[in-house]
Amino acid sequence: MDTKVRVRFAPSPTGPLHIGGVRTALYNYLFAKKHQGDFLLRIEDTDQNRFVEGAEQYIKETLEWCGIPYDEGPGKPGNCGPYKQSDRKEIYVEHVDKLIQSNNAYYAFDTPEDLEVKRKEAEQDHTKFSYGPKNRNQLNNSLTLSAEELQTKLDNKEDYVIRFKTKSSVTLSIHDEIRGFIEVDSEVLDDKVLFKSDGLPTYHLANIVDDHLMRITHVIRGEEWLPSLPLHISLYEAFGWETPKFAHLPLILKPSGKGKLSKRDGDQLGFPVFPLEWKDPKTEAISSGYRDEGFFPETLVNMLALLGWNDGTEKEFFSIKELTESFELERVHKSGAKFDPEKTEWFQHHYMQEMAVSKLVQEFSIILKDKGVDVQQAYVEEVVEKIRERAAFVSEFWELSSFYFESPKEFDSKSAKKAWKNDSQEWMRALIGKLESIEDFSQIHVQSEVKEWINTQGLSFGKIMQPLRLALVGAMSGPDVFHIAASIGKEDSITRLNYAIEKLA
């Protein structure tokens, strides 16, 4: 085995990538980079019946958006390609032949109807049919046929599959990097199909051959593959190859903690379970994605990293660099991790405050353009700096800041009832006179002048500040009212006050 760490993410292009798959890719990436190794992407598309157009591109786009790029894979050739299993058929034929020659695999000619009969017979005996060491010598396969009978069947091109020949009465001792040692009695295993009647390998054969030829040192994958581990270890032994280290990651669970997180959970509870929006090519149904819902990739990566792993401290915010430095397989949990939509938004709010203003301005400018707003970038930057502490998503910026860009046409009824009193009209006219006299309309100066004026009039601050805010904003919300006034300028501030006096009279 190579001393250099090499790991792979090997999804099937059967639809959009679940966030559980993204987490698997992330853990592989972090482990590889922690050990100065290679992270490969391999597309496992041998199941042509489940192939979905556009799924492969979706996988690649997801990894790029998340900031977990692969070193080798489709479009990034290394020395171990091709990286799509559908392009490697001849390799699998060659290797399954080796297993047959070494008596580790055999041809099976049993028809689906034959096997269904066996299953029903087993049900009548209150047992379960399993094609394996206990009964394979009574079934229609090359183990029970003479060489001549086998050749005749092959010459006649009878349908067959190739099955692995599981060892009889052997206890397999298997080690998992997360779960420790596991012992399995080979008698409970069946002879899995390695090659299908359509001439394509099953996942089991293709996966092992590819991992060996691509020099994979560590197989880090979801726990749904744990039952396949005895077969995969046995295949390595049958080929006479050194076995990589295996680590099976815990499930991402529903928010309730009961069962694996699914698309249905997201649909019912109102959160995405896919990284990017997905449009089904057949039904044209659209599934929401984190990117399209306005989440930052940093949010998704940080959240997923902590779903099943921690660094042993209370630290919760990690950059990709910090994750790489801290990540260890030994600290991955054995039990499933509950998904928490609210915690995800908490991460999002944090990264909103950390994000470069220039990036936020770039995204907000698209919204402003759609609203027909044309202002200087420096002005937008100032507004974003002021409002982002109240926001988790850029999509919230307009609601939080529209008054910086256009005058309110309506006034919130509850706010008006609270802020606009019988004498507010009179005092707002007086305030207009004061504002007209202020030459330096900077925030600090306006604040100083207006507060001094309020004191000289013997008024409470609420008497003036509440109706002023209502006039400028349209509601009792928003940042410092003097910042708003200074930002929109003297003329606009006075225009808004006059409009409020007229509208709320």
mmCIF file with all atom_site columns, C-alpha atoms in Angstrom, residues 110-219:
data_model
loop_
_atom_site.group_PDB
_atom_site.id
_atom_site.type_symbol
_atom_site.label_atom_id
_atom_site.label_alt_id
_atom_site.label_comp_id
_atom_site.label_asym_id
_atom_site.label_entity_id
_atom_site.label_seq_id
_atom_site.pdbx_PDB_ins_code
_atom_site.Cartn_x
_atom_site.Cartn_y
_atom_site.Cartn_z
_atom_site.occupancy
_atom_site.B_iso_or_equiv
_atom_site.pdbx_formal_charge
_atom_site.auth_seq_id
_atom_site.auth_comp_id
_atom_site.auth_asym_id
_atom_site.auth_atom_id
_atom_site.pdbx_PDB_model_num
ATOM 1   C CA . ASP A 1 110 ? -30.402 -19.811 -11.789 1.00 0.00 ? 110 ASP A CA 1
ATOM 2   C CA . THR A 1 111 ? -33.247 -17.801 -13.307 1.00 0.00 ? 111 THR A CA 1
ATOM 3   C CA . PRO A 1 112 ? -35.193 -15.214 -11.304 1.00 0.00 ? 112 PRO A CA 1
ATOM 4   C CA . GLU A 1 113 ? -38.119 -17.668 -11.395 1.00 0.00 ? 113 GLU A CA 1
ATOM 5   C CA . ASP A 1 114 ? -35.931 -20.455 -9.960  1.00 0.00 ? 114 ASP A CA 1
ATOM 6   C CA . LEU A 1 115 ? -34.825 -18.249 -7.103  1.00 0.00 ? 115 LEU A CA 1
ATOM 7   C CA . GLU A 1 116 ? -38.376 -17.070 -6.399  1.00 0.00 ? 116 GLU A CA 1
ATOM 8   C CA . VAL A 1 117 ? -39.457 -20.709 -6.017  1.00 0.00 ? 117 VAL A CA 1
ATOM 9   C CA . LYS A 1 118 ? -36.621 -21.243 -3.505  1.00 0.00 ? 118 LYS A CA 1
ATOM 10  C CA . ARG A 1 119 ? -37.694 -18.158 -1.549  1.00 0.00 ? 119 ARG A CA 1
ATOM 11  C CA . LYS A 1 120 ? -41.290 -19.342 -1.318  1.00 0.00 ? 120 LYS A CA 1
ATOM 12  C CA . GLU A 1 121 ? -40.191 -22.808 -0.207  1.00 0.00 ? 121 GLU A CA 1
ATOM 13  C CA . ALA A 1 122 ? -38.091 -21.212 2.522   1.00 0.00 ? 122 ALA A CA 1
ATOM 14  C CA . GLU A 1 123 ? -41.035 -19.078 3.649   1.00 0.00 ? 123 GLU A CA 1
ATOM 15  C CA . GLN A 1 124 ? -43.186 -22.207 4.003   1.00 0.00 ? 124 GLN A CA 1
ATOM 16  C CA . ASP A 1 125 ? -40.472 -23.653 6.249   1.00 0.00 ? 125 ASP A CA 1
ATOM 17  C CA . HIS A 1 126 ? -40.359 -20.361 8.192   1.00 0.00 ? 126 HIS A CA 1
ATOM 18  C CA . THR A 1 127 ? -36.792 -19.721 7.069   1.00 0.00 ? 127 THR A CA 1
ATOM 19  C CA . LYS A 1 128 ? -35.136 -17.251 4.721   1.00 0.00 ? 128 LYS A CA 1
ATOM 20  C CA . PHE A 1 129 ? -33.543 -18.249 1.436   1.00 0.00 ? 129 PHE A CA 1
ATOM 21  C CA . SER A 1 130 ? -29.918 -17.193 1.047   1.00 0.00 ? 130 SER A CA 1
ATOM 22  C CA . TYR A 1 131 ? -27.667 -18.194 -1.851  1.00 0.00 ? 131 TYR A CA 1
ATOM 23  C CA . GLY A 1 132 ? -24.459 -19.180 -0.104  1.00 0.00 ? 132 GLY A CA 1
ATOM 24  C CA . PRO A 1 133 ? -22.198 -21.819 1.451   1.00 0.00 ? 133 PRO A CA 1
ATOM 25  C CA . LYS A 1 134 ? -25.085 -23.878 2.848   1.00 0.00 ? 134 LYS A CA 1
ATOM 26  C CA . ASN A 1 135 ? -26.917 -24.510 -0.423  1.00 0.00 ? 135 ASN A CA 1
ATOM 27  C CA . ARG A 1 136 ? -24.826 -23.451 -3.428  1.00 0.00 ? 136 ARG A CA 1
ATOM 28  C CA . ASN A 1 137 ? -23.879 -27.043 -4.226  1.00 0.00 ? 137 ASN A CA 1
ATOM 29  C CA . GLN A 1 138 ? -27.556 -27.862 -4.812  1.00 0.00 ? 138 GLN A CA 1
ATOM 30  C CA . LEU A 1 139 ? -28.192 -24.959 -7.188  1.00 0.00 ? 139 LEU A CA 1
ATOM 31  C CA . ASN A 1 140 ? -27.711 -24.312 -10.908 1.00 0.00 ? 140 ASN A CA 1
ATOM 32  C CA . ASN A 1 141 ? -24.128 -23.072 -11.058 1.00 0.00 ? 141 ASN A CA 1
ATOM 33  C CA . SER A 1 142 ? -20.660 -23.984 -12.230 1.00 0.00 ? 142 SER A CA 1
ATOM 34  C CA . LEU A 1 143 ? -19.900 -25.624 -8.865  1.00 0.00 ? 143 LEU A CA 1
ATOM 35  C CA . THR A 1 144 ? -22.405 -28.391 -9.703  1.00 0.00 ? 144 THR A CA 1
ATOM 36  C CA . LEU A 1 145 ? -21.788 -28.569 -13.467 1.00 0.00 ? 145 LEU A CA 1
ATOM 37  C CA . SER A 1 146 ? -19.109 -30.509 -15.312 1.00 0.00 ? 146 SER A CA 1
ATOM 38  C CA . ALA A 1 147 ? -16.621 -28.538 -17.393 1.00 0.00 ? 147 ALA A CA 1
ATOM 39  C CA . GLU A 1 148 ? -18.437 -29.674 -20.542 1.00 0.00 ? 148 GLU A CA 1
ATOM 40  C CA . GLU A 1 149 ? -21.869 -28.667 -19.238 1.00 0.00 ? 149 GLU A CA 1
ATOM 41  C CA . LEU A 1 150 ? -20.530 -25.261 -18.222 1.00 0.00 ? 150 LEU A CA 1
ATOM 42  C CA . GLN A 1 151 ? -18.926 -24.669 -21.610 1.00 0.00 ? 151 GLN A CA 1
ATOM 43  C CA . THR A 1 152 ? -22.139 -25.652 -23.386 1.00 0.00 ? 152 THR A CA 1
ATOM 44  C CA . LYS A 1 153 ? -24.135 -23.126 -21.358 1.00 0.00 ? 153 LYS A CA 1
ATOM 45  C CA . LEU A 1 154 ? -21.571 -20.408 -22.078 1.00 0.00 ? 154 LEU A CA 1
ATOM 46  C CA . ASP A 1 155 ? -21.476 -21.279 -25.789 1.00 0.00 ? 155 ASP A CA 1
ATOM 47  C CA . ASN A 1 156 ? -25.268 -21.134 -25.893 1.00 0.00 ? 156 ASN A CA 1
ATOM 48  C CA . LYS A 1 157 ? -25.061 -17.700 -24.256 1.00 0.00 ? 157 LYS A CA 1
ATOM 49  C CA . GLU A 1 158 ? -27.403 -18.630 -21.432 1.00 0.00 ? 158 GLU A CA 1
ATOM 50  C CA . ASP A 1 159 ? -27.982 -15.810 -18.959 1.00 0.00 ? 159 ASP A CA 1
ATOM 51  C CA . TYR A 1 160 ? -25.773 -15.978 -15.901 1.00 0.00 ? 160 TYR A CA 1
ATOM 52  C CA . VAL A 1 161 ? -24.375 -13.939 -13.071 1.00 0.00 ? 161 VAL A CA 1
ATOM 53  C CA . ILE A 1 162 ? -21.017 -14.382 -11.400 1.00 0.00 ? 162 ILE A CA 1
ATOM 54  C CA . ARG A 1 163 ? -21.141 -14.853 -7.639  1.00 0.00 ? 163 ARG A CA 1
ATOM 55  C CA . PHE A 1 164 ? -18.424 -14.586 -5.023  1.00 0.00 ? 164 PHE A CA 1
ATOM 56  C CA . LYS A 1 165 ? -17.586 -17.877 -3.319  1.00 0.00 ? 165 LYS A CA 1
ATOM 57  C CA . THR A 1 166 ? -17.819 -17.104 0.384   1.00 0.00 ? 166 THR A CA 1
ATOM 58  C CA . LYS A 1 167 ? -15.584 -19.196 2.621   1.00 0.00 ? 167 LYS A CA 1
ATOM 59  C CA . SER A 1 168 ? -17.375 -21.784 4.739   1.00 0.00 ? 168 SER A CA 1
ATOM 60  C CA . SER A 1 169 ? -17.218 -21.881 8.544   1.00 0.00 ? 169 SER A CA 1
ATOM 61  C CA . VAL A 1 170 ? -14.797 -19.000 8.997   1.00 0.00 ? 170 VAL A CA 1
ATOM 62  C CA . THR A 1 171 ? -14.921 -16.237 11.582  1.00 0.00 ? 171 THR A CA 1
ATOM 63  C CA . LEU A 1 172 ? -13.914 -12.924 10.025  1.00 0.00 ? 172 LEU A CA 1
ATOM 64  C CA . SER A 1 173 ? -12.255 -10.424 12.358  1.00 0.00 ? 173 SER A CA 1
ATOM 65  C CA . ILE A 1 174 ? -12.670 -6.979  10.852  1.00 0.00 ? 174 ILE A CA 1
ATOM 66  C CA . HIS A 1 175 ? -11.412 -3.628  12.095  1.00 0.00 ? 175 HIS A CA 1
ATOM 67  C CA . ASP A 1 176 ? -13.189 -0.328  11.568  1.00 0.00 ? 176 ASP A CA 1
ATOM 68  C CA . GLU A 1 177 ? -11.345 2.903   12.419  1.00 0.00 ? 177 GLU A CA 1
ATOM 69  C CA . ILE A 1 178 ? -14.441 4.303   14.151  1.00 0.00 ? 178 ILE A CA 1
ATOM 70  C CA . ARG A 1 179 ? -16.160 1.215   15.548  1.00 0.00 ? 179 ARG A CA 1
ATOM 71  C CA . GLY A 1 180 ? -13.224 -0.999  16.469  1.00 0.00 ? 180 GLY A CA 1
ATOM 72  C CA . PHE A 1 181 ? -13.124 -4.767  15.880  1.00 0.00 ? 181 PHE A CA 1
ATOM 73  C CA . ILE A 1 182 ? -16.145 -6.624  14.506  1.00 0.00 ? 182 ILE A CA 1
ATOM 74  C CA . GLU A 1 183 ? -16.442 -10.410 14.233  1.00 0.00 ? 183 GLU A CA 1
ATOM 75  C CA . VAL A 1 184 ? -18.628 -12.047 11.581  1.00 0.00 ? 184 VAL A CA 1
ATOM 76  C CA . ASP A 1 185 ? -19.419 -15.737 11.036  1.00 0.00 ? 185 ASP A CA 1
ATOM 77  C CA . SER A 1 186 ? -19.113 -16.480 7.302   1.00 0.00 ? 186 SER A CA 1
ATOM 78  C CA . GLU A 1 187 ? -22.040 -18.902 7.584   1.00 0.00 ? 187 GLU A CA 1
ATOM 79  C CA . VAL A 1 188 ? -24.432 -15.953 7.839   1.00 0.00 ? 188 VAL A CA 1
ATOM 80  C CA . LEU A 1 189 ? -23.091 -14.424 4.619   1.00 0.00 ? 189 LEU A CA 1
ATOM 81  C CA . ASP A 1 190 ? -24.421 -15.099 1.144   1.00 0.00 ? 190 ASP A CA 1
ATOM 82  C CA . ASP A 1 191 ? -22.582 -15.371 -2.181  1.00 0.00 ? 191 ASP A CA 1
ATOM 83  C CA . LYS A 1 192 ? -23.087 -11.863 -3.532  1.00 0.00 ? 192 LYS A CA 1
ATOM 84  C CA . VAL A 1 193 ? -23.393 -11.238 -7.256  1.00 0.00 ? 193 VAL A CA 1
ATOM 85  C CA . LEU A 1 194 ? -20.205 -9.651  -8.615  1.00 0.00 ? 194 LEU A CA 1
ATOM 86  C CA . PHE A 1 195 ? -21.158 -9.512  -12.274 1.00 0.00 ? 195 PHE A CA 1
ATOM 87  C CA . LYS A 1 196 ? -24.678 -9.031  -13.606 1.00 0.00 ? 196 LYS A CA 1
ATOM 88  C CA . SER A 1 197 ? -26.381 -10.545 -16.626 1.00 0.00 ? 197 SER A CA 1
ATOM 89  C CA . ASP A 1 198 ? -26.164 -7.169  -18.412 1.00 0.00 ? 198 ASP A CA 1
ATOM 90  C CA . GLY A 1 199 ? -22.393 -7.501  -18.528 1.00 0.00 ? 199 GLY A CA 1
ATOM 91  C CA . LEU A 1 200 ? -21.757 -4.867  -15.869 1.00 0.00 ? 200 LEU A CA 1
ATOM 92  C CA . PRO A 1 201 ? -20.163 -5.377  -12.449 1.00 0.00 ? 201 PRO A CA 1
ATOM 93  C CA . THR A 1 202 ? -22.054 -4.815  -9.237  1.00 0.00 ? 202 THR A CA 1
ATOM 94  C CA . TYR A 1 203 ? -20.965 -2.171  -6.779  1.00 0.00 ? 203 TYR A CA 1
ATOM 95  C CA . HIS A 1 204 ? -19.080 -4.753  -4.737  1.00 0.00 ? 204 HIS A CA 1
ATOM 96  C CA . LEU A 1 205 ? -16.646 -5.851  -7.447  1.00 0.00 ? 205 LEU A CA 1
ATOM 97  C CA . ALA A 1 206 ? -16.175 -2.486  -9.142  1.00 0.00 ? 206 ALA A CA 1
ATOM 98  C CA . ASN A 1 207 ? -15.666 -0.721  -5.836  1.00 0.00 ? 207 ASN A CA 1
ATOM 99  C CA . ILE A 1 208 ? -12.912 -3.057  -4.643  1.00 0.00 ? 208 ILE A CA 1
ATOM 100 C CA . VAL A 1 209 ? -11.083 -3.219  -7.973  1.00 0.00 ? 209 VAL A CA 1
ATOM 101 C CA . ASP A 1 210 ? -11.166 0.544   -8.364  1.00 0.00 ? 210 ASP A CA 1
ATOM 102 C CA . ASP A 1 211 ? -10.035 1.234   -4.806  1.00 0.00 ? 211 ASP A CA 1
ATOM 103 C CA . HIS A 1 212 ? -7.070  -1.097  -5.283  1.00 0.00 ? 212 HIS A CA 1
ATOM 104 C CA . LEU A 1 213 ? -6.044  0.226   -8.715  1.00 0.00 ? 213 LEU A CA 1
ATOM 105 C CA . MET A 1 214 ? -6.491  3.827   -7.583  1.00 0.00 ? 214 MET A CA 1
ATOM 106 C CA . ARG A 1 215 ? -4.240  3.087   -4.584  1.00 0.00 ? 215 ARG A CA 1
ATOM 107 C CA . ILE A 1 216 ? -6.861  4.075   -1.996  1.00 0.00 ? 216 ILE A CA 1
ATOM 108 C CA . THR A 1 217 ? -5.422  3.801   1.512   1.00 0.00 ? 217 THR A CA 1
ATOM 109 C CA . HIS A 1 218 ? -8.522  4.672   3.548   1.00 0.00 ? 218 HIS A CA 1
ATOM 110 C CA . VAL A 1 219 ? -12.155 3.991   2.679   1.00 0.00 ? 219 VAL A CA 1
#
